[in-house]
Amino acid sequence: MNTAELGDRILNGDRRALARAITLVESGRSDHRSQASDLLAHVGKSGRQSLRVGLSGTPGVGKSTFIESFGMMLTAQGLRVAVLAVDPSSARSGGSILGDKTRMERLSRDRNAFIRPSPSQTHLGGVARRTREAIVLCEAAGFDVVLIETVGVGQSETVVSEMSDLFLLLLAPAGGDELQGVKRGIMEMADMILVNKADGDLKATATRTCADYAGALRLLRKRPQDPEGFPKAMTVSAVEEHGLEEAWGQMQSLSQSRRDSGYWDANRSAQAQYWFEQEVRAALLARLATSQARSEMERLGKEVRKGNLSPSAAADTMLDTLVAG
């Protein structure tokens, strides 16, 4: 199947074509990269936009459970939902379990939902390297909301904010205090903080945790893209499905405010610039993997070990070689 035919099937909402296209853009083969570029250019002409929602949180906070309950609520309203779940890859074997779709059993059977787990591989920041391109394909397929679930490794997961319109941070009850809330990093990037598991014996604890973080958010510097009252903290229960509609209402309000102010389009333009720069960096790193580059690295490494060259001088020599090549 050529890229134009595959692209047309995606634009017509063909789920199998979408899955096949995501596999194509995730491939590292040079011929596949060329085909992926043609495919993205083809579907990009549609101009379709989804609400991109990034979602992060530490392991065990209930991200998959929240996404399933939240996604089921959205599909019940007639919306089409795509879930891109990033699973951590083993540092030893390189493999991934890819179990998020198994966890979302109800949502995976919903005709208005599409779930795609992907391995993080060597990419840092909580997402896979080609997640942004997968988002573009889901938008072209006509999905109204795209949920991007990160690996869930902690405060360094800020890359997802560079590919989403809204960034949600899920927290567990008793997951911190006011000091934790004002720490820089992921807290500064969050548009909404959702304290999950606000049910049963943990409900009172979740309410206190939410109050702690709400107070902490008021101490953070005001961001120009936030209307009054944002970022905000709320309690939700993915199991009992409490607070989901209220959270969705706040997300819609925030996204509409950003559209009206012009921030939405400006942010997407800035994100495109960011990923252009990331692609250039990744391409330069890929050149280090060639046999010629590895040979030169080995030669310079020997000189450094012997003390004939300083590490910085050897690095300058290697960079000059790459630029000249």
Coordinates of C-alpha atoms in Angstrom, one line a residue:
M1 CA 0.0 0.0 0.0
N2 CA 1.4 3.4 -1.0
T3 CA 1.4 6.3 1.5
A4 CA -1.3 8.2 -0.4
E5 CA -3.7 5.3 -0.2
L6 CA -2.8 4.7 3.5
G7 CA -3.3 8.4 4.2
D8 CA -6.7 8.4 2.5
R9 CA -7.8 5.4 4.6
I10 CA -6.7 7.2 7.8
L11 CA -8.7 10.3 6.8
N12 CA -11.7 8.1 6.3
G13 CA -11.3 6.8 9.9
D14 CA -9.9 3.3 9.1
R15 CA -8.5 2.1 12.5
R16 CA -6.4 -0.7 10.9
A17 CA -4.8 1.9 8.6
L18 CA -4.1 4.1 11.6
A19 CA -2.4 1.3 13.6
R20 CA -0.4 0.4 10.5
A21 CA 0.7 4.0 10.1
I22 CA 1.8 4.4 13.7
T23 CA 3.9 1.3 13.2
L24 CA 5.4 2.9 10.2
V25 CA 6.3 6.2 11.9
E26 CA 7.8 4.4 14.9
S27 CA 10.2 2.5 12.6
G28 CA 13.8 3.6 12.5
R29 CA 14.5 2.2 9.0
S30 CA 15.6 4.9 6.6
D31 CA 13.1 3.9 3.9
H32 CA 10.3 3.8 6.4
R33 CA 11.3 7.3 7.7
S34 CA 11.0 8.6 4.1
Q35 CA 7.5 7.0 3.7
A36 CA 6.5 8.3 7.1
S37 CA 7.4 11.9 6.1
D38 CA 5.3 11.5 2.9
L39 CA 2.4 10.1 4.9
L40 CA 2.5 12.9 7.5
A41 CA 2.6 15.5 4.8
H42 CA -0.4 13.9 3.1
V43 CA -2.7 13.6 6.2
G44 CA -1.5 17.1 7.4
K45 CA -3.4 18.7 4.6
S46 CA -6.7 17.9 6.3
G47 CA -6.1 20.5 9.0
R48 CA -8.0 18.5 11.6
Q49 CA -7.3 19.3 15.2
S50 CA -8.0 17.3 18.4
L51 CA -7.8 18.3 22.0
R52 CA -4.4 16.9 23.0
V53 CA -4.3 16.0 26.7
G54 CA -1.0 14.9 28.3
L55 CA -1.3 13.0 31.5
S56 CA 1.5 12.1 33.9
G57 CA 1.8 10.7 37.4
T58 CA 3.9 8.3 39.4
P59 CA 3.5 4.5 39.0
G60 CA 0.5 3.2 41.0
V61 CA -1.4 6.5 41.0
G62 CA -4.1 5.1 38.7
K63 CA -3.4 6.6 35.3
S64 CA -4.7 3.7 33.3
T65 CA -7.8 3.4 35.5
F66 CA -8.4 7.1 35.2
I67 CA -8.0 7.1 31.5
E68 CA -10.4 4.2 31.1
S69 CA -13.1 5.8 33.2
F70 CA -12.5 9.3 31.7
G71 CA -12.5 7.8 28.1
M72 CA -15.7 5.9 28.7
M73 CA -17.4 9.1 29.9
L74 CA -16.2 10.9 26.7
T75 CA -17.3 8.2 24.3
A76 CA -20.7 8.1 26.1
Q77 CA -21.0 11.8 25.0
G78 CA -20.4 10.8 21.4
L79 CA -16.8 11.8 21.3
R80 CA -14.1 9.7 19.7
V81 CA -11.0 9.1 21.9
A82 CA -7.5 8.0 21.1
V83 CA -5.1 6.9 23.8
L84 CA -1.4 6.8 23.3
A85 CA 0.1 5.0 26.2
V86 CA 3.9 4.9 26.6
D87 CA 5.4 1.9 28.5
P88 CA 8.9 1.9 30.0
S89 CA 11.5 -0.2 28.1
S90 CA 13.9 -2.5 30.0
A91 CA 17.4 -1.1 30.3
R92 CA 18.7 -4.7 30.1
S93 CA 16.7 -6.4 27.4
G94 CA 15.1 -3.3 25.7
G95 CA 11.7 -5.0 25.8
S96 CA 8.4 -3.6 27.1
I97 CA 5.3 -5.3 28.6
L98 CA 2.9 -2.9 26.8
G99 CA 0.2 -3.8 29.3
D100 CA -1.8 -0.6 29.3
K101 CA -4.4 -1.8 26.7
T102 CA -4.9 -4.9 28.9
R103 CA -5.7 -2.7 31.9
M104 CA -8.3 -0.7 29.8
E105 CA -10.5 -3.7 29.0
R106 CA -13.8 -1.8 28.8
L107 CA -12.4 1.1 26.8
S108 CA -10.5 -1.2 24.4
R109 CA -13.9 -2.7 23.3
D110 CA -15.5 0.7 22.7
R111 CA -16.0 1.4 19.0
N112 CA -15.3 5.1 19.6
A113 CA -12.0 4.5 21.3
F114 CA -8.5 3.6 20.0
I115 CA -5.7 2.5 22.3
R116 CA -2.1 2.2 21.2
P117 CA 0.7 1.3 23.6
S118 CA 4.2 2.1 22.5
P119 CA 7.7 1.4 24.1
S120 CA 9.7 4.4 25.4
Q121 CA 12.9 2.7 24.1
T122 CA 15.8 5.0 24.9
H123 CA 13.8 8.2 24.8
L124 CA 13.7 10.2 28.1
G125 CA 11.0 12.5 29.3
G126 CA 8.2 10.0 29.7
V127 CA 7.1 9.7 26.0
A128 CA 8.3 7.8 23.0
R129 CA 10.3 9.6 20.3
R130 CA 7.5 9.3 17.7
T131 CA 4.6 10.0 20.0
R132 CA 4.1 13.5 18.5
E133 CA 3.8 12.0 15.0
A134 CA 1.3 9.4 16.3
I135 CA -0.8 12.3 17.7
V136 CA -0.9 13.9 14.2
L137 CA -2.1 10.6 12.7
C138 CA -4.9 10.3 15.4
E139 CA -6.0 13.8 14.6
A140 CA -6.2 13.1 10.9
A141 CA -8.3 10.0 11.7
G142 CA -10.9 12.3 13.2
F143 CA -10.5 11.6 16.9
D144 CA -11.9 14.4 19.1
V145 CA -9.6 13.9 22.1
V146 CA -6.1 12.4 22.2
L147 CA -4.9 11.3 25.6
I148 CA -1.1 10.8 26.0
E149 CA -0.2 8.7 29.0
T150 CA 3.5 9.0 30.0
V151 CA 5.7 6.4 31.5
G152 CA 5.3 7.8 35.0
V153 CA 8.7 8.2 36.4
G154 CA 8.5 11.4 38.4
Q155 CA 9.2 15.1 38.2
S156 CA 11.3 15.1 35.0
E157 CA 8.4 14.2 32.7
T158 CA 7.9 17.5 31.1
V159 CA 8.4 16.6 27.4
V160 CA 4.7 15.7 27.1
S161 CA 3.8 19.3 27.7
E162 CA 5.6 20.1 24.4
M163 CA 3.1 18.0 22.4
S164 CA -0.2 18.6 24.3
D165 CA -2.7 21.4 24.6
L166 CA -3.5 20.6 28.3
F167 CA -1.2 18.8 30.8
L168 CA -2.8 16.9 33.7
L169 CA -0.8 15.7 36.7
L170 CA -2.4 12.8 38.6
L171 CA -1.4 12.5 42.3
A172 CA -2.3 10.0 45.0
P173 CA -3.7 10.9 48.4
A174 CA -0.9 11.8 50.9
G175 CA 1.4 12.2 47.9
G176 CA 3.1 15.3 49.2
D177 CA 2.7 18.6 51.0
E178 CA 3.0 22.4 50.3
L179 CA 6.8 22.2 49.9
Q180 CA 6.5 19.3 47.4
G181 CA 3.9 21.4 45.5
V182 CA 6.2 24.4 44.9
K183 CA 9.1 22.3 43.6
R184 CA 10.1 23.3 40.1
G185 CA 9.8 20.9 37.2
I186 CA 6.6 19.0 36.4
M187 CA 4.5 21.1 38.9
E188 CA 5.2 24.2 36.9
M189 CA 4.1 22.6 33.7
A190 CA 0.7 21.2 35.0
D191 CA -2.5 22.9 33.9
M192 CA -4.6 20.8 36.3
I193 CA -3.7 18.6 39.3
L194 CA -6.1 15.7 39.9
V195 CA -5.9 13.9 43.2
N196 CA -7.1 10.4 42.3
K197 CA -8.5 7.7 44.6
A198 CA -10.8 10.2 46.4
D199 CA -13.0 7.4 47.6
G200 CA -13.5 5.1 50.6
D201 CA -11.1 5.5 53.5
L202 CA -8.8 7.7 51.3
K203 CA -11.5 10.4 50.6
A204 CA -10.6 12.6 53.5
T205 CA -6.9 12.2 52.8
A206 CA -7.4 13.1 49.2
T207 CA -9.3 16.2 50.1
R208 CA -6.5 17.4 52.4
T209 CA -3.9 16.6 49.7
C210 CA -5.9 18.6 47.2
A211 CA -6.0 21.6 49.6
D212 CA -2.3 21.4 50.1
Y213 CA -1.6 21.5 46.4
A214 CA -4.2 24.2 45.7
G215 CA -2.3 26.4 48.2
A216 CA 1.0 25.5 46.6
L217 CA -0.3 26.5 43.2
R218 CA -1.1 29.9 44.4
L219 CA 2.5 30.4 45.3
L220 CA 3.8 29.7 41.8
R221 CA 4.4 32.5 39.4
K222 CA 1.4 33.4 37.3
R223 CA 1.7 32.1 33.7
P224 CA 0.4 34.3 30.9
Q225 CA -1.6 31.5 29.3
D226 CA -3.7 30.8 32.3
P227 CA -7.1 32.4 32.9
E228 CA -8.2 33.3 36.4
G229 CA -8.3 30.2 38.7
F230 CA -5.8 28.1 36.7
P231 CA -3.8 26.0 37.3
K232 CA -6.1 24.3 39.8
A233 CA -6.3 21.2 41.9
M234 CA -9.3 18.9 42.0
T235 CA -10.2 15.5 43.5
V236 CA -11.4 12.6 41.4
S237 CA -12.2 8.9 41.8
A238 CA -11.6 6.8 38.7
V239 CA -13.1 3.8 40.4
E240 CA -16.3 5.4 41.5
E241 CA -16.2 7.8 38.5
H242 CA -16.7 10.9 40.7
G243 CA -15.4 14.3 39.6
L244 CA -14.7 13.2 36.0
E245 CA -17.4 15.4 34.5
E246 CA -16.3 18.4 36.6
A247 CA -12.7 17.9 35.5
W248 CA -13.8 17.6 31.8
G249 CA -15.8 20.8 32.2
Q250 CA -12.7 22.6 33.5
M251 CA -10.6 21.2 30.7
Q252 CA -13.1 22.5 28.1
S253 CA -13.2 25.9 29.8
L254 CA -9.4 26.2 29.8
S255 CA -9.0 25.1 26.2
Q256 CA -11.7 27.5 25.0
S257 CA -10.0 30.3 26.9
R258 CA -6.7 29.6 25.2
R259 CA -8.3 29.5 21.8
D260 CA -10.0 32.8 22.3
S261 CA -6.8 34.5 23.6
G262 CA -4.7 33.2 20.6
Y263 CA -2.5 31.1 22.9
W264 CA -3.7 27.8 21.4
D265 CA -2.3 28.5 17.9
A266 CA 0.8 30.2 19.2
N267 CA 1.6 27.3 21.5
R268 CA 1.2 24.7 18.6
S269 CA 3.6 26.8 16.5
A270 CA 6.1 26.9 19.3
Q271 CA 5.8 23.2 19.7
A272 CA 6.4 22.6 16.0
Q273 CA 9.6 24.7 16.3
Y274 CA 10.7 22.7 19.4
W275 CA 10.3 19.3 17.6
F276 CA 12.1 20.6 14.5
E277 CA 15.1 21.4 16.8
Q278 CA 14.8 17.9 18.5
E279 CA 14.8 16.2 15.1
V280 CA 18.0 18.0 14.1
R281 CA 19.6 16.9 17.4
A282 CA 18.5 13.3 17.0
A283 CA 19.8 13.3 13.4
L284 CA 23.2 14.5 14.6
L285 CA 23.3 11.8 17.3
A286 CA 22.4 9.2 14.7
R287 CA 25.5 10.2 12.7
L288 CA 27.6 9.0 15.6
A289 CA 26.3 5.5 15.0
T290 CA 28.0 5.1 11.6
S291 CA 31.0 2.9 11.3
Q292 CA 33.2 5.8 10.2
A293 CA 32.1 7.9 13.3
R294 CA 32.6 5.0 15.6
S295 CA 36.1 4.4 14.3
E296 CA 37.0 8.0 14.8
M297 CA 35.5 8.0 18.3
E298 CA 37.6 5.0 19.1
R299 CA 40.8 6.6 17.8
L300 CA 40.2 9.8 19.7
G301 CA 39.2 7.9 22.8
K302 CA 42.6 6.2 22.8
E303 CA 44.4 9.5 22.6
V304 CA 42.3 10.8 25.5
R305 CA 43.2 7.7 27.6
K306 CA 46.9 8.2 26.8
G307 CA 46.7 11.8 27.9
N308 CA 47.7 13.1 24.4
L309 CA 44.3 15.0 24.1
S310 CA 42.0 16.5 26.6
P311 CA 38.4 15.4 26.5
S312 CA 37.2 18.8 25.3
A313 CA 39.8 19.0 22.6
A314 CA 38.9 15.5 21.4
A315 CA 35.2 16.4 21.4
D316 CA 35.9 19.5 19.3
T317 CA 37.8 17.4 16.8
M318 CA 35.0 14.9 16.6
L319 CA 32.4 17.6 16.1
D320 CA 34.5 19.1 13.3
T321 CA 34.6 15.7 11.7
L322 CA 30.9 15.4 11.8
V323 CA 30.3 18.8 10.4
A324 CA 32.8 18.2 7.6
G325 CA 31.2 14.9 6.8

